[in-house]
Coordinates of C-alpha atoms and ligand atoms in Angstrom, one line a residue:
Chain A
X35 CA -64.5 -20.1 137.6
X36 CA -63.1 -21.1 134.2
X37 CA -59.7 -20.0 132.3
X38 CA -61.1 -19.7 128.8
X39 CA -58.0 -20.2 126.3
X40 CA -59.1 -19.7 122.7
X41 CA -56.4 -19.7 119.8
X42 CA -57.9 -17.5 116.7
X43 CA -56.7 -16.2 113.5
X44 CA -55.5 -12.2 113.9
X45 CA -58.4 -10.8 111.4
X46 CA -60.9 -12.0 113.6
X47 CA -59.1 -10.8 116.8
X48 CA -60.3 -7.1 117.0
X49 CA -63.9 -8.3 116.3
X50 CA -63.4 -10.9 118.9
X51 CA -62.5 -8.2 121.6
X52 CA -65.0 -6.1 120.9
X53 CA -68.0 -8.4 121.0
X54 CA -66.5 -9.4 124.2
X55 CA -66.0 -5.7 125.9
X56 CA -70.0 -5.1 124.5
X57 CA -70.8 -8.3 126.6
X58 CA -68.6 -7.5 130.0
X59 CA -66.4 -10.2 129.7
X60 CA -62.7 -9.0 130.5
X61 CA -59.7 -11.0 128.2
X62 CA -56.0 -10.9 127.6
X63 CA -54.4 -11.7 124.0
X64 CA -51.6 -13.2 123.9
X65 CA -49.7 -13.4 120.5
X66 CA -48.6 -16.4 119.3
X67 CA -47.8 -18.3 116.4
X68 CA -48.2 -21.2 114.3
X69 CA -50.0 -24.6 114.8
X70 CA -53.3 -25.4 115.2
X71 CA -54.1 -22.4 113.1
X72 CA -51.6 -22.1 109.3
X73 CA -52.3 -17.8 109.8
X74 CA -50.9 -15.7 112.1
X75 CA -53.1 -16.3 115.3
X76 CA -53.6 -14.4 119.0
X77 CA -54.5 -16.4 121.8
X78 CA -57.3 -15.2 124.3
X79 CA -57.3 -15.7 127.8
X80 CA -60.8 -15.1 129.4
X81 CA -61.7 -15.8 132.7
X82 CA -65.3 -16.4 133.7
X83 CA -67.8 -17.6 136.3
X84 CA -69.0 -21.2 135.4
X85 CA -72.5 -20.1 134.2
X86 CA -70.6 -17.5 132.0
X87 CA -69.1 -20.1 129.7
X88 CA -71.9 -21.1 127.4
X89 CA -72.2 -17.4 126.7
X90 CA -68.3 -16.8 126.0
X91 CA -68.5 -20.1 123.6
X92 CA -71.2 -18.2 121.5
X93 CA -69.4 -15.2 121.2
X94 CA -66.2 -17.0 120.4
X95 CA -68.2 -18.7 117.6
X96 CA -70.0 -15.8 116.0
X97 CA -67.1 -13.8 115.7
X98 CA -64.1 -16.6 114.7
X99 CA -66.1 -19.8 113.2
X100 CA -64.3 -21.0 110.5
X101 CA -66.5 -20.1 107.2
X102 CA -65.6 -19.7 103.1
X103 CA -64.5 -16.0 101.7
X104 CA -64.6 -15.1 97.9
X105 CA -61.5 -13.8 97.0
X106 CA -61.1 -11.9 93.9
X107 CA -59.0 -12.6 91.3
X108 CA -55.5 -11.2 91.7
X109 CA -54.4 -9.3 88.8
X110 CA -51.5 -11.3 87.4
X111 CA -49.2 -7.9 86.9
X112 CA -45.8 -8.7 88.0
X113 CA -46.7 -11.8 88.8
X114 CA -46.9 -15.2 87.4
X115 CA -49.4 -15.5 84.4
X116 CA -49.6 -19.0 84.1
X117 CA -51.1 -18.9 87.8
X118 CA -53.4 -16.3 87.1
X119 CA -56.7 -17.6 87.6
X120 CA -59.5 -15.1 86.2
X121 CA -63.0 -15.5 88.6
X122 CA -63.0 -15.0 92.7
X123 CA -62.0 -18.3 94.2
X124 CA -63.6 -19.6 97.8
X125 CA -60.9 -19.9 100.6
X126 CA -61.5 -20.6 104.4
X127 CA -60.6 -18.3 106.9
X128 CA -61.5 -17.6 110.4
X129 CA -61.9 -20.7 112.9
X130 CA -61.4 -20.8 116.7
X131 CA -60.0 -23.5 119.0
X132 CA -60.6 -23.2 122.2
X133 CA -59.6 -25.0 125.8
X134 CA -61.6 -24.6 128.9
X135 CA -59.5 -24.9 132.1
X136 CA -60.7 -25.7 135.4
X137 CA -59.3 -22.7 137.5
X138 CA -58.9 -23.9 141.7
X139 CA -58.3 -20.0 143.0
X140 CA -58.6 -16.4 141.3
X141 CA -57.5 -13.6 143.0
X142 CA -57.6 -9.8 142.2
X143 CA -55.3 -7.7 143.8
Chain B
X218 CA -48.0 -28.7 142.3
X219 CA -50.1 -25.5 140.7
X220 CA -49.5 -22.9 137.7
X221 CA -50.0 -19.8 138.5
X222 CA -50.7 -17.2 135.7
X223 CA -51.2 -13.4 136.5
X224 CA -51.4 -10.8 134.5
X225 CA -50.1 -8.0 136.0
X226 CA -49.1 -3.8 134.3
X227 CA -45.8 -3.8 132.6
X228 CA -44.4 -1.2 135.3
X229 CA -44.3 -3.5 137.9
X230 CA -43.0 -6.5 135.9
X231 CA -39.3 -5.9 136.8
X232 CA -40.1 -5.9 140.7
X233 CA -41.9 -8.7 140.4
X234 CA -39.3 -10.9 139.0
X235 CA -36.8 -9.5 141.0
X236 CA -38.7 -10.5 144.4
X237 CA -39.6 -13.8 142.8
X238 CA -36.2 -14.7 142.1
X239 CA -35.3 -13.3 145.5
X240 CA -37.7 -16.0 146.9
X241 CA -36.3 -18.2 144.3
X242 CA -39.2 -19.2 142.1
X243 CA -39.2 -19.5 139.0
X244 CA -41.3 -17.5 135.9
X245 CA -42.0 -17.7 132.3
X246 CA -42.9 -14.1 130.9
X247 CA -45.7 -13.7 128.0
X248 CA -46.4 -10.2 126.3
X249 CA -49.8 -9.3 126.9
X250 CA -52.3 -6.9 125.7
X251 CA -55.9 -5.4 126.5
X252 CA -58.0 -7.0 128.6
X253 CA -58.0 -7.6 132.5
X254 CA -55.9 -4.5 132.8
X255 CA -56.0 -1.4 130.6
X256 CA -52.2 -0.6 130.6
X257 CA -49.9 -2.5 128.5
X258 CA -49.4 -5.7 130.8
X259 CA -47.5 -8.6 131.0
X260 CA -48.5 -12.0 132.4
X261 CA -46.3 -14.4 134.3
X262 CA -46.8 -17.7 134.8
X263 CA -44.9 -19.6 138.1
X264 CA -45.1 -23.3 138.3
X265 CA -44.9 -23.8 142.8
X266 CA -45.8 -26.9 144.5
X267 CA -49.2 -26.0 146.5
X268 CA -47.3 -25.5 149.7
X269 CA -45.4 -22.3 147.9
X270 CA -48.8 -21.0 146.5
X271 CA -49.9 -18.4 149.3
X272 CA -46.7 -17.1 149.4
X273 CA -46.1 -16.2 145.7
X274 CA -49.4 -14.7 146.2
X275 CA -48.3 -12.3 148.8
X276 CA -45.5 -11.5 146.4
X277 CA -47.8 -10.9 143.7
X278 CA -49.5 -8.5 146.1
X279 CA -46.9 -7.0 147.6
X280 CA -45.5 -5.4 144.1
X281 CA -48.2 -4.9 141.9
X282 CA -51.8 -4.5 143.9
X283 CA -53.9 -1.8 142.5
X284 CA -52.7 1.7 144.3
X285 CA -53.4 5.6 143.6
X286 CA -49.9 7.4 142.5
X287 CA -49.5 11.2 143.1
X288 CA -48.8 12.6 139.4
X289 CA -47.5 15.6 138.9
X290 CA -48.8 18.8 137.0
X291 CA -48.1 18.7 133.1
X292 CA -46.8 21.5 131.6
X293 CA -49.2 22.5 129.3
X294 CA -46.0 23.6 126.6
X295 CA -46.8 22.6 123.3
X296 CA -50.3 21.2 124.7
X297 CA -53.4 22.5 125.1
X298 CA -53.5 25.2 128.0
X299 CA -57.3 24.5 128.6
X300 CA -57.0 20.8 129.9
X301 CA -53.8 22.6 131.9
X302 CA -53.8 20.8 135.8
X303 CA -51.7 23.0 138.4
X304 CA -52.3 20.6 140.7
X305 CA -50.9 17.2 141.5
X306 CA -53.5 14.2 140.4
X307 CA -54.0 10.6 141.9
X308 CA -54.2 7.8 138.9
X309 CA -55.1 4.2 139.9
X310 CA -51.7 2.1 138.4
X311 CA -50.7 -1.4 139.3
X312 CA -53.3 -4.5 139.9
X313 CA -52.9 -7.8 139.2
X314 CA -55.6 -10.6 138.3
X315 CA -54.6 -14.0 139.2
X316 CA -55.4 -17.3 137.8
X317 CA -54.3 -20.9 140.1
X318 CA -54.6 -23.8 137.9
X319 CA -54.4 -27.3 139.0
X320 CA -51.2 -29.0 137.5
X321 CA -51.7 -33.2 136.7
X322 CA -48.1 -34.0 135.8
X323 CA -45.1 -31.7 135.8
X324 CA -41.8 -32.7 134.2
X325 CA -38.4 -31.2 133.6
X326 CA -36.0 -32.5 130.7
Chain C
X259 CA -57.7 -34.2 126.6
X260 CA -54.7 -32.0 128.4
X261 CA -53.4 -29.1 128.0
X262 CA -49.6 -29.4 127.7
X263 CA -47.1 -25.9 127.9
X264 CA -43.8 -26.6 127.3
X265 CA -41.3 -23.8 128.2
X266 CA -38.2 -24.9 126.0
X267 CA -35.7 -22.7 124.4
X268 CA -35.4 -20.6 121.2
X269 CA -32.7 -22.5 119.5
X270 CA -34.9 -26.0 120.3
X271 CA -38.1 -24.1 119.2
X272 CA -38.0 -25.4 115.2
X273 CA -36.8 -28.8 115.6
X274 CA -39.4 -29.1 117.8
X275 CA -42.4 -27.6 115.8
X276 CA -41.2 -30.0 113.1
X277 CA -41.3 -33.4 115.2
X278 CA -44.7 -32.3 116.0
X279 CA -46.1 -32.1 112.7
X280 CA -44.3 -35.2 112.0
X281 CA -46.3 -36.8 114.1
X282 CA -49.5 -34.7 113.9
X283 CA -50.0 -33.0 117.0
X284 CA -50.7 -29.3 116.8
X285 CA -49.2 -26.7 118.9
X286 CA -49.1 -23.0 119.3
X287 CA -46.4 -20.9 119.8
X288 CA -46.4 -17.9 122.5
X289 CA -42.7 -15.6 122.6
X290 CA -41.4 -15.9 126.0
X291 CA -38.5 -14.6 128.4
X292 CA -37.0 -15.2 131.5
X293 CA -37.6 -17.4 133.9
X294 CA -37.2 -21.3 133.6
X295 CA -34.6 -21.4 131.4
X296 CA -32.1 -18.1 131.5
X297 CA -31.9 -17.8 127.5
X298 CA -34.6 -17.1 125.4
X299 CA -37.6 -19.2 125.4
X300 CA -40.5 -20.1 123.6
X301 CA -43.9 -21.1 125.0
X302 CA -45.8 -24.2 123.2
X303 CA -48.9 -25.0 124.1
X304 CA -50.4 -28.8 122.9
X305 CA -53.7 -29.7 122.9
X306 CA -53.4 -33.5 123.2
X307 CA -56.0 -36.6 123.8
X308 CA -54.9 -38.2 127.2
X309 CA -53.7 -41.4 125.2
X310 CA -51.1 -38.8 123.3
X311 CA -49.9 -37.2 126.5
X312 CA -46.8 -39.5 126.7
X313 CA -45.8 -39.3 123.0
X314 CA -45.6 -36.1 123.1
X315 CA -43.4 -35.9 126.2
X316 CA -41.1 -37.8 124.7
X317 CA -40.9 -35.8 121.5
X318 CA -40.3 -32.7 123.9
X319 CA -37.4 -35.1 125.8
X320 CA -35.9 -35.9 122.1
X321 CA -36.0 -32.7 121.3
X322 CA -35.4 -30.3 123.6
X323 CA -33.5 -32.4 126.5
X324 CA -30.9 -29.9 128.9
X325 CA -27.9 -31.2 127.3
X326 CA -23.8 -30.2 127.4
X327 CA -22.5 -28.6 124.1
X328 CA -18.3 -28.0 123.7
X329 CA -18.4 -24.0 122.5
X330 CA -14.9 -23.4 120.4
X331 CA -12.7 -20.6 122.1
X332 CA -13.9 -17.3 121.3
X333 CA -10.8 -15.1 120.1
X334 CA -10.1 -12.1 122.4
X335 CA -10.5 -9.7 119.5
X336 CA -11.8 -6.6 120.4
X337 CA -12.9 -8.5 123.8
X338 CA -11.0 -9.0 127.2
X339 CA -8.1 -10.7 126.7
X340 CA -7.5 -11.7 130.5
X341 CA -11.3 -13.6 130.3
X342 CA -9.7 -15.6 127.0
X343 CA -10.2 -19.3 127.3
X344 CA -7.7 -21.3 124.4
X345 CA -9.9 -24.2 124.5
X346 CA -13.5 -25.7 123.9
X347 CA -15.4 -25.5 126.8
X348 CA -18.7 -27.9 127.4
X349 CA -22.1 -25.4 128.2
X350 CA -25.4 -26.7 129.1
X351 CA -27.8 -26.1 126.7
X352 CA -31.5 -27.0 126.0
X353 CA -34.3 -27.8 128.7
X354 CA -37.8 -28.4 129.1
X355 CA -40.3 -27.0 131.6
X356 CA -43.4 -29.2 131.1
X357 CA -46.9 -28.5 132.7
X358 CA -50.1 -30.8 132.0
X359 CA -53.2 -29.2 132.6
X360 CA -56.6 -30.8 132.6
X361 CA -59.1 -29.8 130.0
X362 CA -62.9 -29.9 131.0
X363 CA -64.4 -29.4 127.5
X364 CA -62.3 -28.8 124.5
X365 CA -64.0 -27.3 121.3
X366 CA -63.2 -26.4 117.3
X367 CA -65.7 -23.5 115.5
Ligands
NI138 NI1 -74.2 -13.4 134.9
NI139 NI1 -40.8 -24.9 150.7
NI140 NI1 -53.9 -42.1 118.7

């Protein structure tokens, strides 16, 4: 038995539960704040059997790896002009980081 | 010395810290959401040297183990009269899932 | 590599998010009541290389170390004047509740 803790950015959190429910795998979020992620973030808790782990990792990576969006240009209109830049510009989002804790007992009552 | 983290339904949160203080140990609460439990939940975690570990787990046990609750019959005013019950249901509420994690070092400041 | 979760309070929680980027360690943040400390508390949680484990207890003990403040009188105004106290009066304040977990496998998608 494994705790799975995995900090990820919000957008990616309601895909991230999902994949998981379609999968079986049961896991608490937690929200939190700050640090190893700059965007908002949610934490996961996941507990799984041992053999179960490789599996969560996968779907942890799928659905959170950190990876380049296009953004399109933001119309400078009531904003700044001189920051105004006119084609979509890459920007990373997404990314996961994620602990796996030894667990000694789990009980369900 | 061991962390315990459980997440348990929101209802029974109150009784639980009242009968862990009672017992006088000591927990941190975290909002929780989704997951092991489909009620809004809560999950605790209680540092206890190993020797304290069975007994917080009785605790645990004792106010929030999974249990069917008698609920009344729902008016069916300003609802819809065809889902009307007249009779008192049983729900499943409570449970608790339980995680024991080894502790290396433990300080206080 | 640990896992280290600090329980500290609220009014420690920026001074303490700052001395960790300072010195480039990463944390996240989790909202937390009750328990450890009676004020409001906050929840970090620091990924760290074992070889970092005691720098960053000691930026926790710098930071967020149970400590006596002197509190100026509060005036009775609109309060109970019997429960007035004319002079400064030293509180405790601060405290840390620090746990060390082992990691098995730590990983960054
Ligand atoms: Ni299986
Ligand atoms: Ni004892
Ligand atoms: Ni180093």
């Amino acid at each position: 038995m494994k705790l799975i803790i995995a900090v990820i950015q919000d957008k990616d959190s309601n895909r991230l539960s999902d994949a998981l429910v379609e999968n079986e795998f049961q896991a608490t979020k937690l929200s939190s704040t700050g640090g190893f992620l700059k965007a908002g973030n949610t934490t996961f808790m996941i507990g799984v059997e041992d053999t179960h782990v490789e599996r969560v990792l996968e779907i942890i990576k799928e659905n959170c790896k950190s990876r380049e969006q296009l953004v399109a240009p933001i119309s400078p209109m009531g904003g700044n002009a001189d920051s105004y830049v006119p084609y979509p510009v890459e920007v990373q989002v997404g990314g996961a980081t994620v602990f796996i804790l030894p667990v000694e007992e789990f009980e369900k009552f």
